[in-house]
Every structure is written in C-alpha cells, then in structure tokens.
Amino acid sequence: MLRSRAYYDIIDLAYGVPAFLVSNFYTGGINLDTKVFYIDEDNLDINIIKEATSVIRSGGTVVIPTETVYGLGANALSSEAVSRIFKAKGRPSDNPLIVHISCLDMLIYIIGEPISPKAQALMDRFWPGPLTLIFKKSSKVPREVTAGLETVAVRMPDSSFALSLIEESGLPIAAPSANLSGKPSPTMPEHVVNDMAGRVDMIICGKDSRVGVESTVLDLSGDIPTILRPGGVTYEQLREVIGEVAIDPGLVDKDGVPKAPGMKYTHYAPEAEMLIVKGHVKAVADKLAQLAKEAMEANKRVGILSSDETKIIYSSLFDSEQIKIISLGSRESSSTMAARMFAALREFDKAGVDVIYAEAVEEVHIGMAVMNRMKKAAGFNILEV
Ligand code: TXA
Ligand code: MG
C-alpha cells in the first residue's frame, strides 16, 4: 500500500513523557491518530501503562515491545478489537493470532482442556519466554482470534511492559508481530513507527527486541510434540524438558503444507530478490563474491548478508559505495545473528538494493529459526556450493 508523508506533532504530556501524535495519510485504508511513547522498560511509568490499558479496554490497538519481536496487541476476548489487528496489518483472516497472558488463571479461562504434564513442564521451564503452546480453546475465545480453529495459541511474554499491560487491563492480549503483513518482523522502535504509524491507536517504543525472532510454536495435541514454527526456544532446549520432539514436515520444503496457517504465507520478504548460498564458509564467500561482481556488472545494486568472519573478504573486494554489506555478527554467536536478522533485511530495503546474497546460517539451536525466516524471505531460493 502506498503511504504518503507523515507529520509529527510533539505533545507535552502532563507527566513530562515526550510523546508524538502521528497522523499518517494513506491512499485508501486506515487513518488513525497514533500516540507514540518512548519508554524505559527497566523503569516503567504507571501513567503510560494506564493510558495503554484504557486503549486496550476500549477495544483499541497498541503496539508493544516483547522479547521476541514487537507485537500488535488488542483485547483477545473481543471480536471487534481483534478485527482491528487484521485491518492494521493487512493480515489474511485465516491466519490465527497468539494470545498473550500474564498468569495461569488467564490460561485456564481461555483453554478448554486440562493442562497436561508436558505443557506444565514446558511452562515451568520457559514461561515467561519465547514459547507458544497450542491448546484446545474455550468458548471465551472469539473465532476471529483462532481463524475458526478449535485450538488457541498461547504464550506468556518475557517483557515487563507487556506483562504489566495484560495484568493492569485484566485481559489476555492477542498480538501478532507488528509488521505490515508479509514484511520482516519488527525488532526496533523505528520499524514499528514506519509500519504502524497511522494504523493503530498507540505505539510503545522500548528496547530493541532481545531475541529477535518470534516465539517457537509447539503443538502438543498429537502423540509427539511438534514444532510448527521454530523460534526463540530451541529444538534442543525442548528435547531436554520433554524428550522426543518432531518438526512439522510442512516446514522443510517450499511445497510442503505447514500446520501453522501463518507459515504458508510468503513472509519476512524484503523488496529485493534474495538468494541464500549454503556450503563451506570459504566456498560460500567465493560464490557470493562472484555473484555480487556479476550483478554489479549488470548494474544491479547488491546487498551481502555476511558474518563478522567473512565481512572482510567482501569489503576488501568491493567499494562500500557500490555495495551494501551487513554482518549479522560472529558465526560463534547464533543468538546475536538471530537478534540482528530482521533489522538487516529492513536495512537492505532502506538502502534500495535490487538483490541480496546471503550466507546460510548453521541450522542448529536458534540458527534453525534464523534459517527458517531467511528461507521464507528468499522464497526458498537456495544455492548449495
Ligand atoms: O514471538 C511471537 O510469537 C510474536 C510476539 C508478538 O509474541 N508473535 C507472533 O505472532 O509472531 P504472529 O501472528 O506473527 O505468528 C503466529 C503464528 C502464525 O504462524 C500462526 O499461523 C500460528 O502462530 N498460530 C496461531 N494460532 C495457531 C493455532 N491455533 N494452530 C496453529 N498455528 C497457530
Ligand atoms: Mg508474524
């Protein structure tokens, strides 16, 4: 959707917190005044929590920081409030939302089955945190939240603001990632302001997201717990707690049908065409350098997604004026790579590159989630060398 210029008015609120009222005009679509607050997540301001609470309680939309990615929240018990989420994101209505809770009473209210020993063990170990569990839903959860499914996805986020907002409003909050549908998930305040100003009632800007990829979605309904979306809690960590864990076969190849409805969509996609190159580090770097050279000769603007270890190879070959090289960090630290990945994809867009050549990441630990998102961003365009 085309977006015209935004303008910003600074409002001086009584309690001295700088906020911005943002009006955005879209060519058709939503046109809301959005209040933007910048907060200190380690020292929460109760006035801002109260203001956000009143938006949630009156059926509005609030973008909130979480440890995984920023979320676009609304009252999970109201069909009308939830419909505003789908509208703000431009999200297909057959893609269900995750319900965020702050306490077990809330969980019991929204699920329609007893908590199994496996679910209990996982909650004890990973909540609050980046793990979403699928339960049978209770009649309290509107069908818009679950896109008509009889199950509901639930997580307790590890974020002081999100937990306080849920607690203060006394309501579970449905929240997808706060990006425009199809775009990379937002991990920094500027991402949510770019995507959501003018489309939601309030944006809370906190820290950059610590984890940087979304929660792991785990289905416990079958005999073997199954990962429907790899994320912040890793396969290896889950195995430590509950033993055997399967990975939804629909995730593995381009033509598979994933069990989590959202996983079937083209996603996380930067504007540029993207190709992932996989193999031994040196062979990958050689191939990337060759591809970059050829694309530049064809007058394309090139982006390279590298690691700290290989960045030097590309920067010694190419002039930084001609090519955009972004490192996700050291190959030794997959959590750093995860935390930076979505921001890197957005940075390539900002730089206006035509093509992105990306080094594959090793698919272990959180690297499994990173590669899952990269493959989707690249439309499963992978070259093995
Ligand atoms: O980390 C996260 O999970 C973030 C933050 C904001 O909490 N949220 C997030 O939500 O990533 P979203 O809507 O972008 O992704 C939710 C995923 C989708 O792939 C969706 O299809 C799947 O969870 N999902 C939701 N409910 C489901 C259900 N009942 N059964 C299977 N998959 C479900
Ligand atoms: Mg999402």
XYZ file of C-alpha atoms and ligand atoms in Angstrom:
419
model
C 0.000 0.000 0.000
C 1.272 3.454 -0.863
C 1.901 5.738 2.055
C 2.091 9.461 1.814
C 4.097 11.744 4.058
C 3.656 11.534 7.804
C 3.749 14.527 10.070
C 4.583 14.620 13.724
C 3.289 16.898 16.486
C 5.035 16.736 19.796
C 2.595 16.798 22.665
C 3.844 17.719 26.083
C 2.007 15.379 28.403
C 1.296 16.365 31.987
C 3.726 13.817 33.377
C 6.543 15.014 31.200
C 6.957 11.994 28.967
C 7.602 13.015 25.405
C 5.025 11.531 23.098
C 4.319 12.077 19.473
C 0.973 12.242 17.864
C 1.396 10.855 14.423
C -1.114 11.294 11.678
C -0.495 9.329 8.549
C -2.460 9.556 5.409
C -2.776 6.501 3.308
C -4.162 6.229 -0.170
C -7.254 4.392 0.953
C -7.302 2.411 4.163
C -6.857 3.356 7.762
C -6.244 6.831 9.047
C -5.796 6.880 12.804
C -4.050 9.308 15.088
C -1.335 7.243 16.712
C 0.202 8.151 20.048
C 3.834 7.111 20.243
C 5.538 6.727 23.625
C 9.201 6.061 24.242
C 9.585 4.138 27.476
C 12.275 2.803 29.783
C 11.410 -0.887 30.084
C 13.517 -1.233 33.224
C 11.666 1.572 34.950
C 8.048 1.516 33.841
C 5.877 4.595 34.072
C 2.497 3.636 35.506
C 0.817 6.544 33.707
C 1.778 5.114 30.334
C 0.626 1.643 31.357
C -2.702 3.154 32.416
C -3.084 5.004 29.152
C -2.336 1.864 27.150
C -4.728 -0.066 29.396
C -7.564 2.279 28.572
C -6.892 1.813 24.851
C -6.967 -1.988 25.254
C -10.088 -1.906 27.412
C -11.914 0.262 24.919
C -11.150 -2.123 22.050
C -8.217 -0.247 20.503
C -4.820 -1.381 19.244
C -1.444 -0.935 20.963
C 1.974 -1.909 19.600
C 4.024 -3.361 22.453
C 7.636 -4.390 22.865
C 8.263 -8.062 23.619
C 11.485 -10.025 23.962
C 10.957 -11.735 20.585
C 9.638 -9.034 18.244
C 7.246 -6.115 18.642
C 3.582 -7.187 18.839
C 0.366 -5.512 17.685
C -1.977 -6.045 20.611
C -5.718 -5.853 21.233
C -8.242 -7.397 23.617
C -8.223 -11.118 22.773
C -11.775 -11.550 24.074
C -13.338 -9.043 21.695
C -14.019 -9.903 18.038
C -14.228 -6.247 17.202
C -10.900 -5.360 18.817
C -9.227 -8.310 17.110
C -10.633 -7.318 13.723
C -8.690 -4.056 14.080
C -5.441 -6.043 14.296
C -6.150 -7.803 10.994
C -7.051 -4.476 9.393
C -3.955 -2.660 10.675
C -1.608 -5.375 9.403
C -3.472 -6.215 6.219
C -3.390 -9.800 7.505
C -5.391 -12.615 5.878
C -8.243 -13.574 8.217
C -7.393 -17.296 8.020
C -4.161 -16.751 9.941
C -4.772 -17.177 13.704
C -3.245 -14.994 16.418
C -1.226 -15.772 19.530
C -2.922 -14.862 22.811
C -0.594 -13.337 25.409
C -1.264 -13.898 29.081
C 0.321 -12.807 32.360
C -0.892 -15.521 34.747
C -2.185 -19.083 34.817
C -5.739 -18.028 35.718
C -5.926 -16.362 32.345
C -4.681 -19.530 30.666
C -7.353 -21.610 32.364
C -10.013 -19.116 31.271
C -9.116 -19.343 27.593
C -8.309 -23.035 27.171
C -10.875 -25.811 27.005
C -8.798 -28.714 28.333
C -6.812 -29.634 31.443
C -3.123 -28.658 31.393
C -1.118 -31.789 30.508
C 2.053 -32.702 32.442
C 4.168 -31.904 29.348
C 2.579 -28.483 28.940
C 3.098 -27.821 32.651
C 6.767 -28.797 32.472
C 7.305 -26.540 29.460
C 5.538 -23.610 31.089
C 7.567 -24.055 34.271
C 10.791 -24.018 32.302
C 10.158 -21.477 29.523
C 7.455 -19.017 30.654
C 7.634 -16.122 30.614
C 9.548 -16.536 27.353
C 9.568 -17.221 23.618
C 7.466 -20.403 23.591
C 3.887 -20.554 22.271
C 1.781 -23.604 23.124
C -1.324 -24.726 21.278
C -4.327 -25.767 23.384
C -7.973 -26.593 22.734
C -9.774 -23.296 23.036
C -12.589 -22.412 25.414
C -15.787 -20.740 24.259
C -14.447 -17.453 25.672
C -12.050 -17.036 22.750
C -13.721 -15.494 19.695
C -13.350 -17.380 16.413
C -11.654 -14.370 14.801
C -8.649 -14.933 17.105
C -8.191 -18.554 16.099
C -9.325 -18.067 12.496
C -12.041 -20.628 13.063
C -9.710 -23.303 14.518
C -10.748 -25.170 17.667
C -7.290 -24.556 19.126
C -5.712 -21.418 20.555
C -2.030 -20.442 20.615
C -0.892 -19.002 23.963
C 2.286 -17.507 25.346
C 3.467 -15.530 28.356
C 5.920 -12.928 27.035
C 9.102 -12.067 28.916
C 8.583 -8.337 28.721
C 7.921 -6.060 31.662
C 5.667 -3.709 29.718
C 3.630 -6.440 28.015
C 3.084 -8.292 31.298
C 2.089 -5.114 33.137
C -0.343 -4.132 30.398
C -2.013 -7.558 30.396
C -2.202 -7.540 34.176
C -3.438 -3.966 34.519
C -6.122 -4.415 31.869
C -7.103 -7.818 33.253
C -7.394 -9.081 29.687
C -5.473 -11.539 27.544
C -3.969 -9.706 24.581
C -3.948 -11.120 21.060
C -0.801 -9.947 19.293
C 0.796 -10.877 16.003
C 4.147 -9.410 15.058
C 3.612 -5.673 14.443
C 4.802 -5.581 10.826
C 2.686 -4.964 7.778
C 1.675 -8.408 6.559
C 4.461 -10.057 4.551
C 7.226 -7.700 5.766
C 10.088 -8.625 8.118
C 9.010 -8.680 11.773
C 9.859 -5.510 13.700
C 12.635 -5.660 16.265
C 13.327 -1.936 16.728
C 11.171 1.097 17.551
C 11.794 2.654 14.133
C 10.414 -0.466 12.432
C 7.064 -0.212 14.194
C 6.792 3.528 13.706
C 7.483 3.004 9.982
C 4.955 0.203 9.593
C 2.210 1.116 12.028
C 2.001 4.902 12.491
C -1.457 5.928 11.360
C -2.751 2.345 11.555
C -3.010 1.777 15.324
C -4.066 3.809 18.364
C -0.795 3.662 20.268
C 2.808 2.579 19.792
C 5.034 1.833 22.770
C 8.695 2.084 21.829
C 11.019 0.251 24.189
C 14.279 -1.604 23.667
C 15.368 -3.431 20.561
C 13.951 -6.958 20.842
C 16.398 -9.178 22.708
C 15.647 -12.480 20.937
C 14.879 -11.039 17.509
C 12.972 -13.997 16.048
C 9.433 -14.893 17.051
C 8.421 -17.493 19.597
C 8.588 -21.209 18.886
C 5.088 -22.550 18.183
C 4.658 -26.042 19.647
C 1.667 -28.314 19.095
C 1.086 -30.755 21.952
C -2.125 -32.278 20.644
C -0.591 -35.382 18.989
C 1.497 -38.212 20.436
C 4.753 -36.425 19.669
C 5.022 -32.694 20.440
C 5.601 -30.951 17.112
C 7.302 -27.667 16.300
C 5.037 -25.751 13.914
C 7.377 -22.754 13.826
C 10.993 -22.784 15.072
C 11.733 -19.762 17.240
C 13.341 -18.396 20.375
C 13.143 -21.637 22.385
C 15.209 -24.176 20.501
C 14.540 -27.779 19.489
C 17.476 -28.810 21.677
C 16.029 -26.996 24.718
C 12.593 -28.549 24.210
C 14.122 -32.030 23.999
C 15.836 -31.523 27.327
C 12.481 -30.968 29.003
C 10.022 -33.279 27.212
C 12.133 -35.797 25.288
C 11.052 -36.571 21.736
C 10.083 -33.563 19.637
C 9.139 -33.557 15.950
C 9.379 -30.793 13.382
C 6.359 -30.166 11.156
C 7.389 -31.733 7.817
C 5.426 -28.983 6.062
C 8.129 -26.519 7.136
C 11.002 -28.181 5.414
C 10.367 -27.600 1.739
C 8.795 -24.946 -0.360
C 5.843 -27.048 -1.469
C 5.012 -28.567 1.924
C 1.799 -27.547 3.689
C 2.689 -26.274 7.159
C 0.301 -26.937 10.049
C 0.539 -23.395 11.385
C -1.569 -21.413 8.916
C 0.792 -18.433 9.070
C 3.780 -20.453 7.932
C 2.336 -20.942 4.469
C 2.485 -17.287 3.533
C 5.339 -15.558 1.776
C 6.837 -13.748 4.649
C 9.562 -11.591 6.015
C 10.161 -10.616 2.448
C 12.424 -7.698 1.673
C 11.710 -5.743 -1.517
C 14.875 -7.124 -3.091
C 15.260 -10.541 -4.631
C 17.216 -12.754 -2.221
C 19.429 -15.814 -2.695
C 20.904 -17.886 0.130
C 24.207 -19.649 -0.527
C 24.968 -22.712 1.575
C 28.160 -24.746 1.982
C 31.639 -24.469 3.485
C 32.438 -20.945 4.615
C 35.211 -20.309 2.084
C 33.257 -21.753 -0.865
C 30.226 -19.680 0.116
C 32.287 -16.486 0.325
C 33.861 -17.163 -3.084
C 30.444 -17.791 -4.650
C 28.920 -14.681 -3.048
C 31.796 -12.551 -4.277
C 31.397 -13.913 -7.798
C 27.613 -13.406 -7.806
C 27.981 -9.887 -6.418
C 30.508 -8.989 -9.091
C 28.269 -10.287 -11.874
C 25.204 -8.487 -10.537
C 27.146 -5.231 -10.259
C 28.314 -5.609 -13.830
C 24.638 -5.908 -14.749
C 24.116 -2.564 -12.971
C 22.276 -4.012 -10.004
C 22.567 -2.638 -6.505
C 23.853 -5.516 -4.399
C 23.463 -6.387 -0.727
C 25.523 -9.054 1.024
C 24.392 -10.631 4.278
C 27.587 -11.856 5.858
C 29.113 -12.768 9.206
C 31.898 -10.984 11.084
C 34.328 -13.667 9.979
C 33.659 -13.146 6.265
C 32.778 -9.461 6.035
C 36.401 -8.561 5.498
C 36.560 -10.712 2.371
C 33.797 -8.721 0.699
C 34.902 -5.326 1.941
C 38.390 -5.962 0.573
C 36.927 -6.782 -2.856
C 34.267 -4.117 -3.180
C 33.959 -0.431 -2.554
C 31.439 0.314 0.210
C 29.873 2.977 -2.026
C 28.908 0.310 -4.530
C 27.654 -2.454 -2.299
C 25.801 -2.818 0.990
C 27.443 -5.360 3.278
C 25.727 -6.215 6.554
C 27.154 -8.652 9.064
C 24.808 -10.492 11.423
C 27.689 -10.901 13.872
C 30.073 -13.698 14.664
C 29.246 -17.202 13.461
C 30.105 -18.256 17.008
C 27.092 -16.384 18.370
C 23.864 -17.582 16.793
C 21.809 -15.546 19.270
C 23.412 -12.310 18.036
C 22.732 -13.366 14.451
C 19.077 -14.006 15.347
C 18.713 -10.657 17.075
C 20.002 -8.768 14.028
C 18.440 -10.651 11.137
C 15.121 -8.861 10.629
C 16.715 -5.444 11.060
C 19.272 -6.366 8.404
C 16.541 -7.273 5.907
C 14.898 -3.902 6.520
C 18.216 -2.118 6.147
C 18.701 -3.633 2.708
C 15.307 -2.266 1.710
C 16.233 1.147 3.021
C 19.436 1.062 1.002
C 17.359 0.211 -2.084
C 19.305 -2.869 -3.122
C 17.981 -4.957 -6.022
C 19.412 -8.256 -4.916
C 20.593 -9.739 -1.604
C 23.116 -12.565 -1.463
C 23.091 -14.194 1.955
C 25.382 -16.671 3.663
C 23.421 -19.587 5.115
C 23.466 -19.975 8.883
C 24.010 -23.336 10.565
C 20.603 -24.864 11.361
C 21.200 -25.744 14.978
C 19.928 -24.058 18.148
C 18.393 -20.693 17.307
C 20.046 -20.923 13.875
C 17.113 -23.179 12.930
C 14.712 -20.250 13.381
C 17.078 -17.837 11.631
C 17.369 -20.068 8.559
C 13.609 -20.713 8.549
C 12.965 -16.947 8.318
C 15.777 -16.417 5.802
C 14.441 -19.190 3.557
C 10.990 -17.643 3.606
C 12.429 -14.204 2.934
C 14.262 -15.687 -0.044
C 11.226 -17.620 -1.286
C 13.309 -20.808 -0.757
C 15.847 -19.574 -3.284
C 18.926 -21.526 -2.110
C 22.146 -22.420 -3.873
C 24.381 -25.184 -2.487
C 28.092 -24.909 -3.255
O 7.052 -14.061 19.286
C 5.906 -14.101 18.839
O 5.276 -15.157 18.763
C 5.278 -12.785 18.357
C 5.166 -11.861 19.578
C 4.461 -10.579 19.258
O 4.574 -12.545 20.631
N 4.021 -13.019 17.746
C 3.921 -13.606 16.525
O 2.635 -13.716 16.049
O 4.872 -13.997 15.890
P 2.300 -13.995 14.526
O 0.831 -13.793 14.435
O 3.134 -13.166 13.667
O 2.575 -15.525 14.333
C 1.730 -16.500 14.921
C 1.982 -17.845 14.296
C 1.421 -17.918 12.897
O 2.290 -18.693 12.087
C 0.092 -18.629 13.125
O -0.395 -19.284 11.981
C 0.430 -19.600 14.250
O 1.301 -18.851 15.075
N -0.747 -19.973 15.019
C -1.533 -19.189 15.786
N -2.557 -19.883 16.302
C -2.414 -21.166 15.881
C -3.141 -22.374 16.088
N -4.240 -22.406 16.831
N -2.690 -23.505 15.480
C -1.567 -23.468 14.719
N -0.825 -22.352 14.493
C -1.245 -21.225 15.067
Mg 4.300 -12.509 12.068
